[in-house]
Amino acid sequence: MSIINFIEKFKKLNRTLFTTPSHGQGDFVAPLSLKLLGHKFFTCDYSEIEGFDNLASPIGIIKSAQDKAAEIYDAKATFFLINGASSGIVASMFAILKRGDKVLISRNCHKSVYNGLVFSGAVPIWLMPQYNRDWGIFEGINIDYLEEMLAKNRDIKAFIMTNPTYEGVMSDIYQISNICKKYNVILIVDEAHGALWNFHKALGTPALFQGADIVIQSLHKTAGALNPSALLHIGKNSPLGTKAIQQALNLINTTSPSYPLLVNIEATIDYLNSEKGKLYLYELVKNINRLIRSLKAIPNLEVYSYNNDITKILVKVTNMSGYELSDILYEKYGIEDEMANEKSVLFLTGLGTTKLKLKKLEKAMIDICANNIKISEDKPPKHYEPVEPRIKYTPAMVWGREYKEVDLKYALSRVSMELIADYPPGVPILLPGEVIRKEHLDYISDRQKIKVLV
Ligand SMILES: Cc1ncc(COP(=O)(O)O)c(C=O)c1O
């Protein structure tokens, strides 16, 4: 039985519960949250009471829902994540890597890999993807460079990469997984932004179909689910088992997973896999493509179109920084983008992106470009062009070590005890244990101090 059907049936039993959660399925709701959230959400919020399942060792309704999802995604196993893709990244690192194991990580990974490094004690080797100055974004993974790194470091145990990137750029996972297999390296793909790929061929090819061992998807990013729901899949032909992943998830997960989130995860997958869902997604993709075509016809406007997922619309306007465009859209048109950099602006679309919203964006862009709209610009944020990290200690080695705050002018060449990352996209600029370089200091020069290792 599905989680949803079970809860519907359970409600009708009208049991008297002396259990958590103490709101008693909405018998009490703090008045202000009732006003904002309504009552219904609470009526689905249960604990592991009789008949319900346990996310930490599922044998009932959660197991059935996860097994069904694994079938839909064509995975060996699928885990529902109620603490975001971040928890999937951390758990998979913790499950696979032992203290001292070497792990190759693409530097444009999400900062949750740092948490995985602290927990696992693994030693990071960073792969720097090419930086595209014209757009202010990272490119995909260069296959030759990857092979070179793996050939040079034969003891690397796993490779962690993001596909698509935060801005939608795709890499050739098929070739990457073949290289990883050749060097006996486990491939973990953070597909947080590719959660719709299994349901529409034109968006991208899921890493699960291309030989990845572990794939993590955020359902809340493009697939229309509640924050912070996500999935972790194990590849069908991967040698990895499910036990280590479950144990690692249990170490970091709450013992009170949210049933509203689990219900929403199940319902989202069900919908995406239905004929109705596929049609809905088909329409969405059609509408996005229509918008992109229209944007491309606007003079002085460029849309990034080089092997990317079109749900991430990256644009730039001639003689205008991404920050300026972002400010104009926000202040004059009430449009908020996902992210801006010195060159471009990123619009994230997904199941909730209506035709009306796309139209509004189109009109605003036409207006801005045709009428040369400007606003008085605040001081633009500093530009940071990624530099190779210099590792003095691994994140695990400096975790909990004594630190002090020093003025920036005394920080050059000291060991950072801070994680510095812009959010979004949450890509680390500097991690604890890394040597502070001039480029870092230039970038954070608005600050007074930074934490360094004593
Ligand atoms: C590429 C990437 N991976 C992982 C994450 C973390 O996802 P979540 O918010 O689901 O934990 C993010 C969040 O921004 C992301 O952009």
XYZ file of C-alpha atoms and ligand atoms in Angstrom:
470
model
C 0.000 0.000 0.000
C 1.236 3.503 -0.738
C 2.084 5.920 2.074
C -0.725 8.181 0.878
C -3.404 5.447 0.883
C -2.235 4.210 4.244
C -2.549 7.648 5.855
C -5.968 8.180 4.316
C -7.150 4.840 5.720
C -5.485 5.374 9.056
C -7.269 8.704 9.529
C -10.621 6.960 9.182
C -9.777 4.539 12.032
C -10.059 7.498 14.372
C -7.493 6.113 16.830
C -6.753 7.978 20.063
C -3.062 8.742 20.030
C -0.893 9.479 23.024
C 2.220 9.770 20.881
C 4.401 12.311 19.193
C 3.916 14.660 17.439
C 2.012 16.336 20.223
C -0.040 18.598 17.967
C -2.225 15.490 17.663
C -2.583 15.722 13.877
C -3.796 19.291 14.109
C -5.815 19.182 17.372
C -3.471 21.974 18.323
C -1.842 24.332 15.840
C -0.149 27.530 16.994
C -2.612 30.227 15.828
C -0.130 32.176 13.729
C 1.058 29.121 11.859
C -2.547 28.011 11.383
C -3.160 31.318 9.659
C -0.227 30.859 7.330
C -0.069 27.086 6.825
C -3.610 25.941 7.359
C -4.685 22.817 9.221
C -4.487 20.046 6.674
C -0.718 19.752 6.599
C -0.734 18.839 10.306
C -3.282 16.088 9.825
C -0.691 14.069 7.857
C 2.120 14.497 10.370
C 2.711 11.226 12.232
C 5.526 9.368 13.970
C 6.524 5.711 13.720
C 3.339 4.523 15.403
C 1.688 1.125 14.904
C 1.298 0.383 11.224
C 3.536 3.206 10.068
C 7.057 2.485 8.840
C 10.519 3.555 9.927
C 12.690 5.483 7.470
C 15.801 4.195 9.259
C 14.983 0.531 8.576
C 11.940 0.432 6.337
C 9.923 -2.757 6.021
C 6.419 -1.475 5.279
C 4.864 1.479 3.463
C 8.133 3.422 3.134
C 9.927 0.368 1.786
C 7.159 -0.203 -0.772
C 7.288 3.443 -1.862
C 11.089 3.390 -2.149
C 11.025 0.072 -4.059
C 8.419 1.468 -6.434
C 10.577 4.537 -6.984
C 13.619 2.334 -7.689
C 11.590 0.586 -10.383
C 10.499 3.882 -11.913
C 14.044 5.288 -11.927
C 15.563 1.928 -12.899
C 17.861 1.930 -9.878
C 19.142 -0.918 -7.729
C 17.705 0.963 -4.740
C 16.224 4.380 -4.031
C 16.226 6.198 -0.703
C 13.848 9.038 0.149
C 15.814 11.937 1.631
C 14.055 14.271 4.027
C 17.086 16.478 4.540
C 17.862 17.462 0.986
C 20.431 16.392 -1.572
C 22.978 17.634 0.971
C 22.219 14.646 3.193
C 22.585 12.268 0.242
C 25.990 13.715 -0.604
C 27.220 13.492 2.978
C 25.820 9.993 3.534
C 27.244 8.561 0.327
C 30.696 9.962 1.158
C 30.466 8.636 4.693
C 29.340 5.219 3.452
C 32.059 4.824 0.838
C 35.098 6.674 2.138
C 37.182 5.735 5.134
C 39.574 8.033 6.979
C 42.560 8.716 4.750
C 40.888 7.504 1.538
C 41.511 9.736 -1.430
C 38.511 11.235 -3.189
C 38.555 13.256 -6.366
C 36.024 16.093 -6.245
C 35.091 18.557 -8.908
C 35.663 21.989 -7.362
C 32.263 23.248 -8.497
C 30.564 20.762 -6.184
C 28.059 21.945 -3.619
C 29.566 22.840 -0.253
C 27.916 19.822 1.412
C 30.923 17.819 0.144
C 32.834 19.675 2.867
C 30.545 18.106 5.500
C 31.179 14.723 3.882
C 34.929 15.332 4.101
C 34.717 16.210 7.792
C 32.578 13.172 8.616
C 34.532 10.669 6.542
C 38.051 11.962 7.130
C 38.752 11.449 3.429
C 41.517 13.331 1.640
C 40.220 15.569 -1.162
C 41.975 15.949 -4.485
C 40.319 18.766 -6.378
C 39.587 18.696 -10.070
C 39.243 22.224 -11.427
C 36.787 22.371 -14.317
C 37.476 24.996 -16.952
C 36.128 28.415 -15.992
C 34.148 30.221 -18.686
C 34.952 33.933 -18.306
C 32.355 34.989 -20.865
C 29.545 33.701 -18.673
C 31.174 33.584 -15.240
C 30.466 29.859 -14.857
C 32.249 26.517 -14.734
C 32.266 24.272 -17.801
C 31.647 20.519 -17.725
C 34.269 17.900 -16.903
C 37.092 17.521 -19.405
C 37.465 13.789 -20.007
C 41.219 13.847 -20.726
C 41.913 15.888 -17.626
C 39.857 13.455 -15.533
C 41.752 10.481 -16.902
C 45.061 12.238 -16.293
C 44.137 12.840 -12.643
C 43.017 9.251 -12.110
C 46.108 7.866 -13.838
C 48.326 10.045 -11.628
C 46.550 9.096 -8.403
C 45.900 5.360 -8.639
C 44.626 5.164 -5.076
C 41.609 7.446 -5.603
C 38.533 5.650 -4.332
C 35.681 7.820 -5.589
C 34.954 10.728 -7.875
C 32.231 13.227 -6.941
C 30.886 15.630 -9.538
C 27.839 17.786 -10.222
C 25.793 17.148 -13.340
C 24.228 19.297 -14.567
C 26.109 22.143 -12.928
C 24.153 24.691 -10.975
C 23.850 26.681 -14.199
C 22.746 23.619 -16.205
C 25.977 22.659 -18.006
C 26.154 18.940 -18.753
C 29.132 16.561 -18.887
C 29.459 13.251 -20.687
C 28.629 10.901 -17.827
C 28.833 7.817 -20.039
C 32.505 8.453 -20.793
C 33.193 9.585 -17.245
C 31.723 6.410 -15.785
C 33.744 4.282 -18.200
C 36.936 6.008 -17.114
C 35.977 5.596 -13.464
C 35.397 1.877 -14.018
C 38.763 1.566 -15.750
C 40.465 2.970 -12.642
C 38.177 1.166 -10.195
C 36.751 4.436 -8.912
C 33.206 4.845 -7.580
C 31.290 7.569 -9.388
C 28.944 9.749 -7.307
C 26.894 12.180 -9.384
C 25.150 15.087 -7.730
C 22.187 15.386 -10.096
C 20.390 17.781 -7.760
C 19.363 19.927 -10.705
C 18.442 17.047 -13.022
C 15.484 15.592 -11.163
C 13.220 15.935 -14.215
C 15.551 14.093 -16.558
C 13.980 10.697 -15.968
C 10.691 12.031 -17.259
C 11.633 14.043 -20.341
C 14.311 12.920 -22.773
C 15.035 16.405 -24.145
C 16.298 17.698 -20.798
C 19.278 15.435 -20.171
C 20.245 11.782 -19.780
C 20.060 10.567 -16.183
C 23.422 9.491 -14.760
C 21.734 6.275 -13.596
C 21.419 5.238 -17.252
C 25.073 6.003 -17.902
C 26.818 3.877 -15.331
C 27.011 6.109 -12.234
C 27.190 4.267 -8.920
C 25.307 6.811 -6.839
C 23.010 9.557 -8.083
C 21.470 12.213 -5.869
C 18.544 14.334 -7.032
C 16.806 17.264 -5.345
C 13.072 16.948 -5.897
C 12.475 20.462 -4.652
C 14.716 22.194 -7.169
C 13.005 21.613 -10.519
C 10.600 18.758 -9.819
C 8.074 20.758 -7.820
C 8.310 19.050 -4.405
C 8.569 20.612 -0.953
C 11.893 21.812 0.448
C 14.120 19.843 1.217
C 13.013 16.574 -0.382
C 15.452 14.565 -2.459
C 16.373 11.065 -3.631
C 19.477 8.935 -3.480
C 19.723 6.144 -6.050
C 22.212 3.301 -6.327
C 23.005 2.343 -9.931
C 21.674 -1.012 -11.094
C 25.084 -2.371 -12.053
C 26.984 -0.782 -9.215
C 28.872 -3.100 -6.868
C 27.607 -0.975 -3.952
C 25.062 -2.463 -1.605
C 22.276 -0.703 0.237
C 23.336 -1.446 3.805
C 26.222 1.012 4.102
C 24.138 3.837 2.600
C 21.244 3.159 4.974
C 23.605 3.106 7.952
C 25.232 6.367 6.887
C 21.850 8.033 6.360
C 20.775 6.863 9.804
C 23.787 8.582 11.333
C 22.757 11.992 10.022
C 18.969 11.757 9.715
C 16.405 12.711 12.293
C 14.576 9.842 13.989
C 11.325 11.737 13.313
C 11.128 12.036 9.536
C 8.343 14.242 8.278
C 5.450 12.228 6.854
C 4.159 15.276 4.949
C 7.539 15.302 3.181
C 7.431 11.554 2.530
C 3.867 11.862 1.204
C 4.941 14.692 -1.050
C 7.977 12.764 -2.330
C 5.789 9.761 -3.155
C 3.109 11.901 -4.800
C 5.637 13.889 -6.835
C 7.269 10.759 -8.277
C 3.858 9.259 -8.949
C 2.744 12.352 -10.793
C 5.921 12.736 -12.830
C 5.632 9.098 -13.876
C 1.955 9.377 -14.867
C 0.672 10.182 -18.341
C -0.758 13.411 -16.958
C 2.588 14.346 -15.437
C 4.471 13.576 -18.617
C 2.089 15.719 -20.604
C 2.431 18.533 -18.094
C 6.217 18.329 -18.329
C 6.021 18.169 -22.104
C 4.029 21.427 -22.074
C 6.488 23.028 -19.671
C 9.454 22.113 -21.883
C 7.590 23.440 -24.910
C 6.913 26.722 -23.131
C 10.522 27.068 -21.987
C 11.764 26.377 -25.510
C 9.363 28.972 -26.835
C 10.675 31.534 -24.367
C 14.292 30.702 -25.227
C 13.587 31.136 -28.934
C 11.971 34.470 -28.253
C 14.818 35.632 -25.978
C 17.363 34.680 -28.613
C 15.638 36.982 -31.088
C 16.106 40.012 -28.823
C 19.024 42.204 -29.955
C 21.831 42.505 -27.398
C 20.622 39.520 -25.440
C 22.362 36.169 -25.429
C 21.076 32.872 -24.041
C 23.578 30.200 -22.982
C 22.991 27.209 -25.276
C 25.925 24.826 -25.222
C 24.933 21.362 -24.109
C 22.873 22.512 -21.173
C 19.638 21.666 -19.401
C 17.099 24.216 -20.630
C 15.291 24.399 -17.300
C 18.201 26.651 -16.284
C 17.949 29.732 -18.452
C 21.207 31.667 -18.382
C 21.205 35.035 -20.142
C 23.393 38.079 -20.545
C 22.832 41.512 -22.006
C 25.510 43.444 -23.891
C 27.264 46.090 -21.787
C 25.421 45.126 -18.649
C 26.703 43.024 -15.751
C 24.587 40.161 -14.482
C 24.220 42.025 -11.193
C 22.849 45.101 -12.932
C 20.377 43.069 -14.972
C 19.324 41.244 -11.829
C 18.725 44.524 -9.961
C 16.683 45.961 -12.855
C 14.517 42.851 -13.055
C 13.902 42.942 -9.334
C 13.277 46.619 -8.877
C 11.457 47.540 -12.051
C 9.635 44.292 -12.870
C 9.359 42.437 -9.552
C 11.211 39.459 -11.007
C 13.670 37.578 -8.833
C 16.272 35.389 -10.487
C 18.012 32.333 -9.039
C 21.511 33.791 -9.261
C 23.510 36.551 -10.897
C 27.219 36.913 -11.503
C 29.328 39.609 -13.122
C 28.371 38.382 -16.590
C 25.033 36.610 -16.539
C 21.746 35.945 -14.787
C 20.254 32.518 -14.116
C 16.513 31.795 -14.102
C 15.517 28.478 -12.605
C 12.341 26.963 -14.000
C 10.464 23.878 -12.917
C 7.029 22.397 -12.465
C 5.722 25.589 -10.896
C 6.861 27.808 -13.747
C 3.629 28.860 -15.378
C 3.212 30.280 -18.866
C 2.309 33.566 -17.230
C 5.627 33.771 -15.395
C 7.548 32.987 -18.574
C 5.601 35.656 -20.421
C 6.371 38.205 -17.716
C 10.062 37.442 -18.012
C 9.955 37.671 -21.793
C 8.230 41.066 -21.705
C 10.669 42.425 -19.146
C 13.681 41.318 -21.186
C 12.241 42.837 -24.370
C 11.614 46.095 -22.535
C 15.053 46.234 -20.916
C 16.865 45.615 -24.202
C 14.649 47.827 -26.389
C 14.548 50.819 -24.072
C 18.017 50.543 -22.619
C 16.581 50.511 -19.092
C 19.124 51.388 -16.404
C 18.984 51.972 -12.685
C 21.465 53.636 -10.406
C 23.627 50.691 -9.572
C 24.827 49.846 -6.095
C 28.491 49.089 -5.832
C 28.690 45.791 -7.777
C 29.853 42.740 -5.834
C 33.480 41.747 -6.302
C 34.362 39.259 -8.993
C 36.098 36.043 -7.992
C 37.766 33.922 -10.594
C 38.334 30.437 -9.166
C 41.912 29.526 -8.252
C 43.385 26.100 -7.485
C 43.097 25.352 -3.785
C 46.342 24.829 -1.860
C 45.669 22.214 0.749
C 47.675 22.296 3.943
C 45.336 20.093 5.967
C 42.182 18.179 5.116
C 38.889 19.525 6.531
C 38.760 16.609 8.986
C 42.277 17.343 10.253
C 41.418 20.903 11.248
C 37.886 20.239 12.477
C 37.634 21.408 16.090
C 41.175 22.821 16.093
C 41.874 26.131 17.768
C 41.527 29.215 15.607
C 41.763 32.975 15.920
C 40.398 35.879 13.932
C 42.989 38.019 12.227
C 42.762 41.197 10.143
C 42.741 40.417 6.451
C 46.108 42.146 6.086
C 47.714 39.438 8.235
C 45.889 36.529 6.644
C 47.925 35.884 3.498
C 49.388 32.351 3.460
C 47.706 31.440 6.751
C 45.502 28.357 6.948
C 41.822 29.185 6.708
C 39.432 27.914 9.351
C 36.420 29.220 7.439
C 34.356 27.854 4.631
C 33.800 30.701 2.216
C 31.199 30.172 -0.498
C 28.688 32.446 -2.171
C 25.167 31.187 -1.758
C 23.878 30.486 -4.286
C 25.556 28.535 -5.815
C 27.252 27.214 -2.665
C 30.465 26.309 -4.477
C 33.423 26.542 -2.081
C 35.886 29.356 -2.647
C 37.990 28.515 0.388
C 37.732 25.605 2.827
C 39.096 25.071 6.323
C 42.600 23.647 5.997
C 43.358 25.511 2.765
C 45.983 28.217 2.394
C 44.591 31.738 2.013
C 45.724 33.270 -1.273
C 45.802 36.845 -2.516
C 42.830 36.125 -4.809
C 40.738 35.099 -1.784
C 41.680 38.232 0.130
C 40.908 40.481 -2.827
C 37.499 38.878 -3.081
C 36.581 39.231 0.588
C 38.243 42.627 1.014
C 34.980 44.169 2.287
C 35.372 42.088 5.417
C 37.590 43.005 8.336
C 38.674 39.619 9.612
C 38.999 35.945 8.809
C 39.389 32.881 11.024
C 42.768 31.185 10.721
C 44.359 28.158 12.315
C 46.407 28.932 15.419
C 24.448 21.296 -7.177
C 23.802 21.218 -5.833
N 23.926 20.099 -5.114
C 23.375 19.962 -3.899
C 22.664 20.979 -3.348
C 22.028 20.794 -2.012
O 20.686 20.485 -2.195
P 19.613 20.479 -1.039
O 19.193 21.884 -0.859
O 18.526 19.614 -1.586
O 20.243 19.914 0.161
C 22.496 22.185 -4.054
C 21.748 23.296 -3.455
O 21.770 24.406 -3.876
C 23.078 22.298 -5.333
O 22.950 23.418 -6.057
